[in-house]
PDB file of C-alpha atoms in Angstrom:
ATOM      1  CA  MET A   1     100.855  66.907  93.142  1.00  0.00           C
ATOM      2  CA  LYS A   2      98.603  69.992  93.015  1.00  0.00           C
ATOM      3  CA  LYS A   3     101.201  72.100  94.788  1.00  0.00           C
ATOM      4  CA  SER A   4     103.915  71.170  92.305  1.00  0.00           C
ATOM      5  CA  PHE A   5     101.578  71.919  89.396  1.00  0.00           C
ATOM      6  CA  TRP A   6     100.760  75.398  90.723  1.00  0.00           C
ATOM      7  CA  PHE A   7     104.401  75.964  91.516  1.00  0.00           C
ATOM      8  CA  PHE A   8     105.209  75.151  87.892  1.00  0.00           C
ATOM      9  CA  VAL A   9     102.482  77.502  86.660  1.00  0.00           C
ATOM     10  CA  ALA A  10     103.793  80.264  88.904  1.00  0.00           C
ATOM     11  CA  ILE A  11     107.319  79.742  87.575  1.00  0.00           C
ATOM     12  CA  ILE A  12     106.054  79.947  83.990  1.00  0.00           C
ATOM     13  CA  VAL A  13     104.199  83.190  84.704  1.00  0.00           C
ATOM     14  CA  ILE A  14     107.214  84.655  86.491  1.00  0.00           C
ATOM     15  CA  VAL A  15     109.541  83.672  83.660  1.00  0.00           C
ATOM     16  CA  VAL A  16     107.202  85.148  81.095  1.00  0.00           C
ATOM     17  CA  PHE A  17     106.685  88.362  83.097  1.00  0.00           C
ATOM     18  CA  ALA A  18     110.358  88.706  84.002  1.00  0.00           C
ATOM     19  CA  ALA A  19     111.855  87.777  80.654  1.00  0.00           C
ATOM     20  CA  PRO A  20     113.687  90.570  78.854  1.00  0.00           C
ATOM     21  CA  VAL A  21     112.143  91.976  75.699  1.00  0.00           C
ATOM     22  CA  SER A  22     113.548  89.896  72.862  1.00  0.00           C
ATOM     23  CA  ALA A  23     112.524  87.330  70.308  1.00  0.00           C
ATOM     24  CA  ILE A  24     110.644  84.429  71.744  1.00  0.00           C
ATOM     25  CA  SER A  25     112.504  81.125  71.802  1.00  0.00           C
ATOM     26  CA  ASP A  26     111.068  77.795  70.710  1.00  0.00           C
ATOM     27  CA  SER A  27     111.021  76.539  74.289  1.00  0.00           C
ATOM     28  CA  GLN A  28     109.079  79.639  75.369  1.00  0.00           C
ATOM     29  CA  LYS A  29     106.608  79.088  72.529  1.00  0.00           C
ATOM     30  CA  ASN A  30     106.137  75.488  73.561  1.00  0.00           C
ATOM     31  CA  ASN A  31     105.741  76.419  77.238  1.00  0.00           C
ATOM     32  CA  ILE A  32     103.141  79.037  76.364  1.00  0.00           C
ATOM     33  CA  MET A  33     101.205  76.685  74.087  1.00  0.00           C
ATOM     34  CA  GLU A  34     101.340  73.731  76.491  1.00  0.00           C
ATOM     35  CA  ASN A  35     100.384  75.771  79.550  1.00  0.00           C
ATOM     36  CA  CYS A  36      98.079  78.268  77.888  1.00  0.00           C
ATOM     37  CA  GLU A  37      95.014  77.584  80.010  1.00  0.00           C
ATOM     38  CA  SER A  38      96.861  77.614  83.324  1.00  0.00           C
ATOM     39  CA  ILE A  39      98.705  80.801  82.341  1.00  0.00           C
ATOM     40  CA  LYS A  40      95.408  82.439  81.432  1.00  0.00           C
ATOM     41  CA  ASP A  41      93.858  81.270  84.717  1.00  0.00           C
ATOM     42  CA  THR A  42      96.743  82.830  86.610  1.00  0.00           C
ATOM     43  CA  LEU A  43      96.417  86.041  84.602  1.00  0.00           C
ATOM     44  CA  LYS A  44      92.677  86.128  85.370  1.00  0.00           C
ATOM     45  CA  THR A  45      93.486  85.841  89.068  1.00  0.00           C
ATOM     46  CA  ILE A  46      95.985  88.693  88.760  1.00  0.00           C
ATOM     47  CA  GLN A  47      93.400  90.666  86.799  1.00  0.00           C
ATOM     48  CA  HIS A  48      90.798  90.235  89.535  1.00  0.00           C
ATOM     49  CA  GLN A  49      93.223  91.103  92.340  1.00  0.00           C
ATOM     50  CA  ASP A  50      94.540  94.139  90.475  1.00  0.00           C
ATOM     51  CA  SER A  51      91.014  95.368  89.891  1.00  0.00           C
ATOM     52  CA  ARG A  52      90.309  95.245  93.621  1.00  0.00           C
ATOM     53  CA  THR A  53      93.638  96.965  94.301  1.00  0.00           C
ATOM     54  CA  ARG A  54      92.767  99.767  91.889  1.00  0.00           C
ATOM     55  CA  VAL A  55      89.471 100.391  93.655  1.00  0.00           C
ATOM     56  CA  TYR A  56      91.153 100.291  97.069  1.00  0.00           C
ATOM     57  CA  LEU A  57      94.029 102.610  96.134  1.00  0.00           C
ATOM     58  CA  GLY A  58      91.727 104.960  94.227  1.00  0.00           C
ATOM     59  CA  ARG A  59      89.523 105.371  97.287  1.00  0.00           C
ATOM     60  CA  TYR A  60      92.536 105.647  99.569  1.00  0.00           C
ATOM     61  CA  TYR A  61      94.149 108.417  97.501  1.00  0.00           C
ATOM     62  CA  GLU A  62      90.824 110.232  97.129  1.00  0.00           C
ATOM     63  CA  THR A  63      90.233 110.094 100.889  1.00  0.00           C
ATOM     64  CA  ILE A  64      93.675 111.484 101.663  1.00  0.00           C
ATOM     65  CA  LEU A  65      93.184 114.309  99.179  1.00  0.00           C
ATOM     66  CA  SER A  66      89.602 115.221 100.053  1.00  0.00           C
ATOM     67  CA  LYS A  67      89.627 114.680 103.809  1.00  0.00           C
ATOM     68  CA  TYR A  68      93.160 115.698 104.787  1.00  0.00           C
ATOM     69  CA  ILE A  69      95.251 117.574 102.233  1.00  0.00           C
ATOM     70  CA  THR A  70      92.663 119.921 100.719  1.00  0.00           C
ATOM     71  CA  PRO A  71      90.838 120.821 103.974  1.00  0.00           C
ATOM     72  CA  LEU A  72      94.143 121.667 105.647  1.00  0.00           C
ATOM     73  CA  ASN A  73      95.142 124.017 102.834  1.00  0.00           C
ATOM     74  CA  VAL A  74      91.690 125.638 102.811  1.00  0.00           C
ATOM     75  CA  ARG A  75      91.893 126.171 106.562  1.00  0.00           C
ATOM     76  CA  LEU A  76      95.376 127.680 106.273  1.00  0.00           C
ATOM     77  CA  VAL A  77      94.199 130.110 103.575  1.00  0.00           C
ATOM     78  CA  GLU A  78      91.155 131.082 105.681  1.00  0.00           C
ATOM     79  CA  ASN A  79      93.526 131.913 108.542  1.00  0.00           C
ATOM     80  CA  ASN A  80      95.912 133.866 106.284  1.00  0.00           C
ATOM     81  CA  ILE A  81      98.697 131.325 106.702  1.00  0.00           C
ATOM     82  CA  LEU A  82     100.464 130.809 103.405  1.00  0.00           C
ATOM     83  CA  ASN A  83     102.470 127.625 102.916  1.00  0.00           C
ATOM     84  CA  ASN A  84     103.561 127.198  99.320  1.00  0.00           C
ATOM     85  CA  ASP A  85     105.096 123.780  99.971  1.00  0.00           C
ATOM     86  CA  LEU A  86     101.766 122.348 101.118  1.00  0.00           C
ATOM     87  CA  ILE A  87      99.968 123.887  98.146  1.00  0.00           C
ATOM     88  CA  GLU A  88     102.546 122.480  95.731  1.00  0.00           C
ATOM     89  CA  ASN A  89     102.309 119.083  97.384  1.00  0.00           C
ATOM     90  CA  GLN A  90      98.520 119.156  97.028  1.00  0.00           C
ATOM     91  CA  ASP A  91      98.839 120.030  93.356  1.00  0.00           C
ATOM     92  CA  SER A  92     101.415 117.267  92.783  1.00  0.00           C
ATOM     93  CA  PHE A  93      99.292 114.755  94.695  1.00  0.00           C
ATOM     94  CA  SER A  94      96.187 115.615  92.709  1.00  0.00           C
ATOM     95  CA  LYS A  95      97.991 115.381  89.351  1.00  0.00           C
ATOM     96  CA  MET A  96      99.701 112.132  90.293  1.00  0.00           C
ATOM     97  CA  ARG A  97      96.412 110.643  91.474  1.00  0.00           C
ATOM     98  CA  ASN A  98      94.903 111.422  88.074  1.00  0.00           C
ATOM     99  CA  SER A  99      97.922 109.879  86.337  1.00  0.00           C
ATOM    100  CA  PHE A 100      97.587 106.790  88.510  1.00  0.00           C
ATOM    101  CA  ILE A 101      93.936 106.395  87.494  1.00  0.00           C
ATOM    102  CA  ILE A 102      94.696 106.803  83.783  1.00  0.00           C
ATOM    103  CA  ASP A 103      97.735 104.508  83.906  1.00  0.00           C
ATOM    104  CA  PHE A 104      95.892 101.811  85.835  1.00  0.00           C
ATOM    105  CA  ILE A 105      92.951 101.875  83.434  1.00  0.00           C
ATOM    106  CA  GLU A 106      95.357 101.516  80.507  1.00  0.00           C
ATOM    107  CA  TYR A 107      97.126  98.627  82.235  1.00  0.00           C
ATOM    108  CA  GLN A 108      93.795  96.904  82.948  1.00  0.00           C
ATOM    109  CA  ARG A 109      92.692  97.408  79.328  1.00  0.00           C
ATOM    110  CA  ARG A 110      95.856  95.782  78.025  1.00  0.00           C
ATOM    111  CA  LEU A 111      95.578  92.958  80.557  1.00  0.00           C
ATOM    112  CA  ASP A 112      91.993  92.358  79.425  1.00  0.00           C
ATOM    113  CA  GLU A 113      93.206  92.115  75.821  1.00  0.00           C
ATOM    114  CA  LEU A 114      95.949  89.695  76.862  1.00  0.00           C
ATOM    115  CA  VAL A 115      93.547  87.424  78.727  1.00  0.00           C
ATOM    116  CA  ALA A 116      91.230  87.394  75.695  1.00  0.00           C
ATOM    117  CA  MET A 117      94.034  86.259  73.350  1.00  0.00           C
ATOM    118  CA  ASP A 118      94.436  82.702  72.109  1.00  0.00           C
ATOM    119  CA  CYS A 119      97.909  81.829  73.322  1.00  0.00           C
ATOM    120  CA  LYS A 120      97.860  78.351  71.765  1.00  0.00           C
ATOM    121  CA  SER A 121      97.525  79.514  68.186  1.00  0.00           C
ATOM    122  CA  SER A 122      99.724  82.617  68.425  1.00  0.00           C
ATOM    123  CA  PRO A 123     102.249  82.353  71.264  1.00  0.00           C
ATOM    124  CA  GLU A 124     104.483  85.054  69.744  1.00  0.00           C
ATOM    125  CA  SER A 125     101.678  87.621  69.748  1.00  0.00           C
ATOM    126  CA  PHE A 126     100.699  86.546  73.241  1.00  0.00           C
ATOM    127  CA  TYR A 127     104.268  86.982  74.449  1.00  0.00           C
ATOM    128  CA  ASN A 128     104.622  90.405  72.786  1.00  0.00           C
ATOM    129  CA  LYS A 129     101.355  91.564  74.331  1.00  0.00           C
ATOM    130  CA  LEU A 130     102.525  90.212  77.685  1.00  0.00           C
ATOM    131  CA  VAL A 131     105.678  92.318  77.445  1.00  0.00           C
ATOM    132  CA  LYS A 132     103.553  95.422  76.855  1.00  0.00           C
ATOM    133  CA  VAL A 133     101.295  94.573  79.792  1.00  0.00           C
ATOM    134  CA  ARG A 134     104.339  94.127  81.983  1.00  0.00           C
ATOM    135  CA  GLU A 135     105.626  97.580  80.936  1.00  0.00           C
ATOM    136  CA  ARG A 136     102.276  99.173  81.801  1.00  0.00           C
ATOM    137  CA  ARG A 137     102.284  97.443  85.172  1.00  0.00           C
ATOM    138  CA  LYS A 138     105.716  98.955  85.893  1.00  0.00           C
ATOM    139  CA  VAL A 139     104.281 102.400  85.138  1.00  0.00           C
ATOM    140  CA  VAL A 140     101.494 101.797  87.662  1.00  0.00           C
ATOM    141  CA  GLU A 141     104.052 100.581  90.197  1.00  0.00           C
ATOM    142  CA  SER A 142     106.044 103.760  89.651  1.00  0.00           C
ATOM    143  CA  ASP A 143     102.894 105.851  90.139  1.00  0.00           C
ATOM    144  CA  THR A 144     102.184 104.194  93.482  1.00  0.00           C
ATOM    145  CA  SER A 145     105.774 104.827  94.581  1.00  0.00           C
ATOM    146  CA  VAL A 146     105.455 108.512  93.733  1.00  0.00           C
ATOM    147  CA  MET A 147     102.138 108.691  95.588  1.00  0.00           C
ATOM    148  CA  LYS A 148     103.751 107.121  98.640  1.00  0.00           C
ATOM    149  CA  GLU A 149     106.557 109.703  98.544  1.00  0.00           C
ATOM    150  CA  LEU A 150     104.044 112.541  98.209  1.00  0.00           C
ATOM    151  CA  MET A 151     102.184 111.259 101.276  1.00  0.00           C
ATOM    152  CA  LYS A 152     105.454 111.125 103.224  1.00  0.00           C
ATOM    153  CA  SER A 153     106.242 114.640 102.069  1.00  0.00           C
ATOM    154  CA  GLN A 154     102.802 115.823 103.200  1.00  0.00           C
ATOM    155  CA  LEU A 155     103.354 114.358 106.640  1.00  0.00           C
ATOM    156  CA  THR A 156     106.774 116.006 106.916  1.00  0.00           C
ATOM    157  CA  LEU A 157     105.399 119.370 105.795  1.00  0.00           C
ATOM    158  CA  VAL A 158     102.533 119.174 108.301  1.00  0.00           C
ATOM    159  CA  LYS A 159     104.950 118.335 111.113  1.00  0.00           C
ATOM    160  CA  GLU A 160     107.125 121.295 110.137  1.00  0.00           C
ATOM    161  CA  LEU A 161     104.074 123.570 110.075  1.00  0.00           C
ATOM    162  CA  LYS A 162     102.978 122.275 113.469  1.00  0.00           C
ATOM    163  CA  GLY A 163     106.425 123.082 114.869  1.00  0.00           C
ATOM    164  CA  LYS A 164     106.168 126.665 113.575  1.00  0.00           C
ATOM    165  CA  LEU A 165     102.707 127.330 115.034  1.00  0.00           C
TER     166      LEU A 165
END
């Protein structure tokens, strides 16, 4: 019985997160009002997990930048080896890391506001806020994809440099 209940809650959250931006239907309003507490519990769980993820990724990106990318470029400059691609990648990585931090904080702020809302008394507002939170989460997802590509690019550039030396 518990499994089917949580399965139902998960389906509701997925439907609400995956629904296209449009006017909210009566059945969606009823689902939100009837399952408000379980939806909010699920959102709180997501909120907690996302917070831990932000800390983890923030540290991970900072470590890569401060312990690998920047020291390599400093060492290359000290040895009069100029590699513009590595310098550009460092600049892009640093800027994207800052964007990730700002975007994630904005997403978390909006998620906090959503969790604080009363979805029973105003399901339309709750749904509209949920759509905005979902959009912000997509921005964060895009940021992490770009960061992943920049790390791959760094690895490729380092391998190319190693082959030249």
